[in-house]
Amino acid sequence: MPDIAEKKQLKVLAPGKIAGLELRNRIIRAGCFEGMCPGGSPSDALTDHHREVAAGGTAMTTVAYCSVSFDGRAFGHEIWMREEIVPGLRKLTDAVHLEGAAVNIQLGHCGFFSNKHVIGGRPIGASRKFCTFRYAFAHEMTEEEINRVKEDFGKAAALAIKAGFDAVEIHSGHGYLLSQFLSPYTNLRQDSYGGSLENRMRFPASVIKHVRETVGPDFPILVKMNLSDGFKGGLELDEAVEVAKLYEAEGASALVLSGGFTAKTPFYMMRGRIPLKEWLQGPKSIVEKTGLRLFSGLFLQTYPFEEMFFLEESRKVRDAVSIPVVLIGGICSIDNMEKAMQEGFEFVELGRALIRDPDLVRRMERGDWEASNCDHCNRCVAEMENGGVWCVSKVKGQYQDKK
Ligand SMILES: Cc1cc2nc3c(=O)[nH]c(=O)nc-3n(C[C@H](O)[C@H](O)[C@H](O)COP(=O)(O)O)c2cc1C
């Protein structure tokens, strides 16, 4: 194991900057839905979760998926942004700042896979499209709805600043609403928002521009976007490069490069085992459980885990833009992080490695963490619906049935 002096020279431990925000190192906790917001409001558990990540030395933690609108939610315990929760969020941002870290919040809208039982009506989407994840059709957004959601993104970003966040991360990947507009799979529109790439980018790009106008020139706006949707007929890498360039032009400060489509290829963004057994044990209606048993094959494809699984595709975007590019996906060792730095990525975002070891940065500094023991069993994913995310492997032992 390299000694402490050698560790201190690690590039990933050197300070970095996103727009006007100074960060103490290059390691950011990725947005991983915590499942800790009963009634759509932040809880003490959510604050403690992020305090622990901050105390563990990470430069910036990310409060995961926060809906900008009431009708953008997939779960009842998913946070949605409104004035009344600002004091609760302020408690969280204060707690993180006391530990010396910055705090980011991921803002998005689920679009066609919003849950009609949670939002009390039919979901909105880029087009009228059947969602295999919800077994329901969304309706095609009107121009008025497009403008309303754009405004919601701006209002949510303004409230995030009021609550003390240091950055926002706009969700334009993973098959969320902005990604549904970009993807030819979900965008079947015949108007100026559909068809050519230029048209499909119109709404998502207008959201980035509007958020930039709302937050001012120096506030950091990260955008999480897809390199590809992970299936034929979805967004592909060549188009993603154009999206990245336009986002930079409209005011993005940094890009987080991921992939996959929650309603179709949800494990493309994570890789590893599918925790179907544990999911079925969660709080679900008989209809949902039966649906999952019968139809999960339609959208639950397995992708073997590999380290740095988005590296190759991410290089293409890195070469096309001048703003910092954040590498994400299967980064689980110091070697992975240093390789990312050598390749010109300015930051890394880590999900499961930091769920397993929230203190891994402090341990790297002390020289007693080299690589994660996360076994990609993805039982943490099932826990989002069972009371809150935690590393099941660490406490209960490695997943046994995987061989
Ligand atoms: C439990 C869990 C919840 C997640 N929730 C979100 C989310 O709310 N928003 C998001 O953009 N990505 C989410 N992700 C994906 C991660 O941000 C990340 O892109 C992915 O896990 C790959 O990074 P990793 O290999 O470091 O875990 C989640 C991942 C996990 C494991």
mmCIF file of N, CA, C and O and ligand atoms in Angstrom, residues 30-34 64-65 106 169 171 174 176 224 258 269-270 305 309-310 328-331 349-353 355 376 378 380-382 384 389, ligand 1:
data_model
loop_
_atom_site.group_PDB
_atom_site.id
_atom_site.type_symbol
_atom_site.label_atom_id
_atom_site.label_comp_id
_atom_site.label_asym_id
_atom_site.label_seq_id
_atom_site.Cartn_x
_atom_site.Cartn_y
_atom_site.Cartn_z
ATOM 1 N N ALA A 30 -22.181 10.547 -5.922
ATOM 2 C CA ALA A 30 -23.206 10.548 -6.965
ATOM 3 C C ALA A 30 -24.592 10.571 -6.333
ATOM 4 O O ALA A 30 -24.785 10.059 -5.223
ATOM 5 N N GLY A 31 -25.554 11.131 -7.041
ATOM 6 C CA GLY A 31 -26.939 11.104 -6.580
ATOM 7 C C GLY A 31 -27.426 9.662 -6.555
ATOM 8 O O GLY A 31 -27.461 9.002 -7.584
ATOM 9 N N CYS A 32 -27.733 9.161 -5.369
ATOM 10 C CA CYS A 32 -28.268 7.803 -5.217
ATOM 11 C C CYS A 32 -29.509 7.931 -4.355
ATOM 12 O O CYS A 32 -29.393 8.232 -3.148
ATOM 13 N N PHE A 33 -30.658 7.742 -4.965
ATOM 14 C CA PHE A 33 -31.933 7.952 -4.267
ATOM 15 C C PHE A 33 -31.872 7.313 -2.884
ATOM 16 O O PHE A 33 -31.662 6.116 -2.742
ATOM 17 N N GLU A 34 -32.056 8.144 -1.866
ATOM 18 C CA GLU A 34 -31.843 7.697 -0.488
ATOM 19 C C GLU A 34 -33.063 6.987 0.080
ATOM 20 O O GLU A 34 -32.940 6.178 1.006
ATOM 21 N N ALA A 64 -30.028 13.183 -3.836
ATOM 22 C CA ALA A 64 -30.482 12.556 -5.085
ATOM 23 C C ALA A 64 -31.858 13.038 -5.479
ATOM 24 O O ALA A 64 -32.491 13.799 -4.754
ATOM 25 N N TYR A 65 -32.287 12.488 -6.554
ATOM 26 C CA TYR A 65 -33.445 12.912 -7.286
ATOM 27 C C TYR A 65 -34.477 13.713 -6.485
ATOM 28 O O TYR A 65 -35.174 13.190 -5.618
ATOM 29 N N GLN A 106 -29.879 17.184 -6.959
ATOM 30 C CA GLN A 106 -30.238 16.746 -8.306
ATOM 31 C C GLN A 106 -31.698 17.100 -8.577
ATOM 32 O O GLN A 106 -32.581 16.689 -7.826
ATOM 33 N N GLU A 169 -27.691 19.868 -9.875
ATOM 34 C CA GLU A 169 -27.379 18.909 -10.941
ATOM 35 C C GLU A 169 -28.690 18.619 -11.674
ATOM 36 O O GLU A 169 -29.594 18.000 -11.120
ATOM 37 N N HIS A 171 -31.064 16.768 -14.031
ATOM 38 C CA HIS A 171 -31.093 15.379 -14.528
ATOM 39 C C HIS A 171 -31.617 15.335 -15.959
ATOM 40 O O HIS A 171 -32.792 15.512 -16.213
ATOM 41 N N HIS A 174 -30.805 8.987 -17.887
ATOM 42 C CA HIS A 174 -31.524 7.872 -17.255
ATOM 43 C C HIS A 174 -33.001 7.781 -17.639
ATOM 44 O O HIS A 174 -33.804 7.232 -16.891
ATOM 45 N N TYR A 176 -35.196 10.128 -17.660
ATOM 46 C CA TYR A 176 -36.066 11.109 -17.001
ATOM 47 C C TYR A 176 -36.586 12.060 -18.084
ATOM 48 O O TYR A 176 -36.204 11.961 -19.249
ATOM 49 N N LYS A 224 -26.381 15.967 -15.537
ATOM 50 C CA LYS A 224 -26.142 14.530 -15.696
ATOM 51 C C LYS A 224 -26.874 14.099 -16.959
ATOM 52 O O LYS A 224 -28.083 14.325 -17.093
ATOM 53 N N SER A 258 -23.407 9.575 -17.972
ATOM 54 C CA SER A 258 -23.938 8.269 -17.587
ATOM 55 C C SER A 258 -24.691 7.666 -18.761
ATOM 56 O O SER A 258 -24.459 8.044 -19.912
ATOM 57 N N MET A 269 -27.085 1.633 -16.150
ATOM 58 C CA MET A 269 -26.372 2.731 -15.462
ATOM 59 C C MET A 269 -25.566 2.242 -14.266
ATOM 60 O O MET A 269 -24.748 2.964 -13.730
ATOM 61 N N MET A 270 -25.817 0.977 -13.834
ATOM 62 C CA MET A 270 -25.146 0.468 -12.624
ATOM 63 C C MET A 270 -24.306 -0.777 -12.882
ATOM 64 O O MET A 270 -23.267 -0.956 -12.317
ATOM 65 N N PHE A 305 -20.866 -6.406 -14.492
ATOM 66 C CA PHE A 305 -20.118 -5.261 -13.960
ATOM 67 C C PHE A 305 -18.707 -5.226 -14.529
ATOM 68 O O PHE A 305 -18.052 -6.246 -14.657
ATOM 69 N N PHE A 309 -17.039 1.607 -16.366
ATOM 70 C CA PHE A 309 -17.754 1.100 -17.546
ATOM 71 C C PHE A 309 -18.185 2.180 -18.538
ATOM 72 O O PHE A 309 -18.604 1.851 -19.637
ATOM 73 N N PHE A 310 -18.095 3.469 -18.173
ATOM 74 C CA PHE A 310 -18.422 4.510 -19.163
ATOM 75 C C PHE A 310 -17.179 5.228 -19.703
ATOM 76 O O PHE A 310 -17.307 6.235 -20.396
ATOM 77 N N ILE A 328 -18.238 8.871 -14.220
ATOM 78 C CA ILE A 328 -19.053 8.111 -13.267
ATOM 79 C C ILE A 328 -19.190 6.680 -13.791
ATOM 80 O O ILE A 328 -19.023 6.445 -14.981
ATOM 81 N N GLY A 329 -19.480 5.759 -12.883
ATOM 82 C CA GLY A 329 -19.786 4.390 -13.308
ATOM 83 C C GLY A 329 -18.672 3.412 -13.040
ATOM 84 O O GLY A 329 -17.691 3.359 -13.789
ATOM 85 N N GLY A 330 -18.801 2.646 -11.944
ATOM 86 C CA GLY A 330 -17.828 1.589 -11.675
ATOM 87 C C GLY A 330 -16.458 2.103 -11.293
ATOM 88 O O GLY A 330 -15.446 1.464 -11.583
ATOM 89 N N ILE A 331 -16.418 3.250 -10.628
ATOM 90 C CA ILE A 331 -15.125 3.758 -10.139
ATOM 91 C C ILE A 331 -14.990 3.257 -8.706
ATOM 92 O O ILE A 331 -15.741 3.656 -7.820
ATOM 93 N N GLU A 349 -17.526 10.909 -9.897
ATOM 94 C CA GLU A 349 -18.675 10.723 -9.000
ATOM 95 C C GLU A 349 -18.740 9.243 -8.667
ATOM 96 O O GLU A 349 -18.644 8.380 -9.551
ATOM 97 N N LEU A 350 -18.927 8.960 -7.373
ATOM 98 C CA LEU A 350 -19.009 7.572 -6.911
ATOM 99 C C LEU A 350 -20.356 7.342 -6.234
ATOM 100 O O LEU A 350 -20.764 8.151 -5.394
ATOM 101 N N GLY A 351 -20.997 6.244 -6.594
ATOM 102 C CA GLY A 351 -22.257 5.880 -5.957
ATOM 103 C C GLY A 351 -22.041 4.781 -4.930
ATOM 104 O O GLY A 351 -21.848 5.022 -3.730
ATOM 105 N N ARG A 352 -22.005 3.526 -5.424
ATOM 106 C CA ARG A 352 -22.001 2.388 -4.506
ATOM 107 C C ARG A 352 -20.759 2.308 -3.620
ATOM 108 O O ARG A 352 -20.862 1.893 -2.464
ATOM 109 N N ALA A 353 -19.609 2.728 -4.134
ATOM 110 C CA ALA A 353 -18.402 2.658 -3.283
ATOM 111 C C ALA A 353 -18.577 3.545 -2.055
ATOM 112 O O ALA A 353 -18.127 3.206 -0.957
ATOM 113 N N ILE A 355 -21.587 4.393 -0.807
ATOM 114 C CA ILE A 355 -22.654 3.822 0.042
ATOM 115 C C ILE A 355 -22.007 2.790 0.963
ATOM 116 O O ILE A 355 -22.303 2.689 2.143
ATOM 117 N N HIS A 376 -21.375 -5.271 -5.983
ATOM 118 C CA HIS A 376 -22.355 -4.964 -7.027
ATOM 119 C C HIS A 376 -23.556 -5.893 -6.973
ATOM 120 O O HIS A 376 -24.121 -6.268 -7.993
ATOM 121 N N ASN A 378 -26.176 -4.963 -5.638
ATOM 122 C CA ASN A 378 -27.257 -3.995 -5.846
ATOM 123 C C ASN A 378 -28.435 -4.156 -4.891
ATOM 124 O O ASN A 378 -29.543 -3.694 -5.171
ATOM 125 N N CYS A 380 -28.557 -2.543 -2.272
ATOM 126 C CA CYS A 380 -28.803 -1.152 -1.838
ATOM 127 C C CYS A 380 -29.940 -0.543 -2.656
ATOM 128 O O CYS A 380 -30.695 0.296 -2.156
ATOM 129 N N VAL A 381 -30.070 -0.984 -3.914
ATOM 130 C CA VAL A 381 -31.110 -0.419 -4.777
ATOM 131 C C VAL A 381 -32.495 -0.819 -4.257
ATOM 132 O O VAL A 381 -33.409 0.009 -4.175
ATOM 133 N N ALA A 382 -32.647 -2.070 -3.851
ATOM 134 C CA ALA A 382 -33.936 -2.511 -3.303
ATOM 135 C C ALA A 382 -34.242 -1.773 -2.001
ATOM 136 O O ALA A 382 -35.407 -1.510 -1.686
ATOM 137 N N MET A 384 -33.901 1.256 -1.318
ATOM 138 C CA MET A 384 -34.486 2.587 -1.526
ATOM 139 C C MET A 384 -35.971 2.569 -1.162
ATOM 140 O O MET A 384 -36.530 3.571 -0.761
ATOM 141 N N VAL A 389 -31.436 3.751 1.854
ATOM 142 C CA VAL A 389 -30.268 3.101 1.259
ATOM 143 C C VAL A 389 -29.183 2.792 2.282
ATOM 144 O O VAL A 389 -28.851 3.625 3.113
HETATM 145 C C1 LIG B 1 -29.116 2.862 -4.609
HETATM 146 C C2 LIG B 1 -28.917 3.694 -5.837
HETATM 147 C C3 LIG B 1 -29.772 4.750 -6.125
HETATM 148 C C4 LIG B 1 -29.563 5.538 -7.256
HETATM 149 N N1 LIG B 1 -30.368 6.632 -7.462
HETATM 150 C C5 LIG B 1 -30.044 7.514 -8.443
HETATM 151 C C6 LIG B 1 -30.725 8.756 -8.549
HETATM 152 O O1 LIG B 1 -31.615 9.094 -7.757
HETATM 153 N N2 LIG B 1 -30.329 9.587 -9.552
HETATM 154 C C7 LIG B 1 -29.320 9.270 -10.415
HETATM 155 O O2 LIG B 1 -28.986 10.057 -11.298
HETATM 156 N N3 LIG B 1 -28.665 8.108 -10.334
HETATM 157 C C8 LIG B 1 -28.989 7.236 -9.356
HETATM 158 N N4 LIG B 1 -28.253 6.096 -9.212
HETATM 159 C C9 LIG B 1 -27.130 5.839 -10.146
HETATM 160 C C10 LIG B 1 -25.817 6.416 -9.586
HETATM 161 O O3 LIG B 1 -25.855 7.804 -9.442
HETATM 162 C C11 LIG B 1 -24.633 6.059 -10.498
HETATM 163 O O4 LIG B 1 -24.864 6.680 -11.747
HETATM 164 C C12 LIG B 1 -24.459 4.561 -10.676
HETATM 165 O O5 LIG B 1 -24.679 3.860 -9.462
HETATM 166 C C13 LIG B 1 -23.054 4.221 -11.190
HETATM 167 O O6 LIG B 1 -22.090 4.649 -10.253
HETATM 168 P P1 LIG B 1 -21.345 3.613 -9.247
HETATM 169 O O7 LIG B 1 -20.797 2.490 -10.094
HETATM 170 O O8 LIG B 1 -20.284 4.442 -8.615
HETATM 171 O O9 LIG B 1 -22.363 3.117 -8.275
HETATM 172 C C14 LIG B 1 -28.476 5.263 -8.118
HETATM 173 C C15 LIG B 1 -27.619 4.187 -7.832
HETATM 174 C C16 LIG B 1 -27.818 3.411 -6.713
HETATM 175 C C17 LIG B 1 -26.860 2.294 -6.419
#
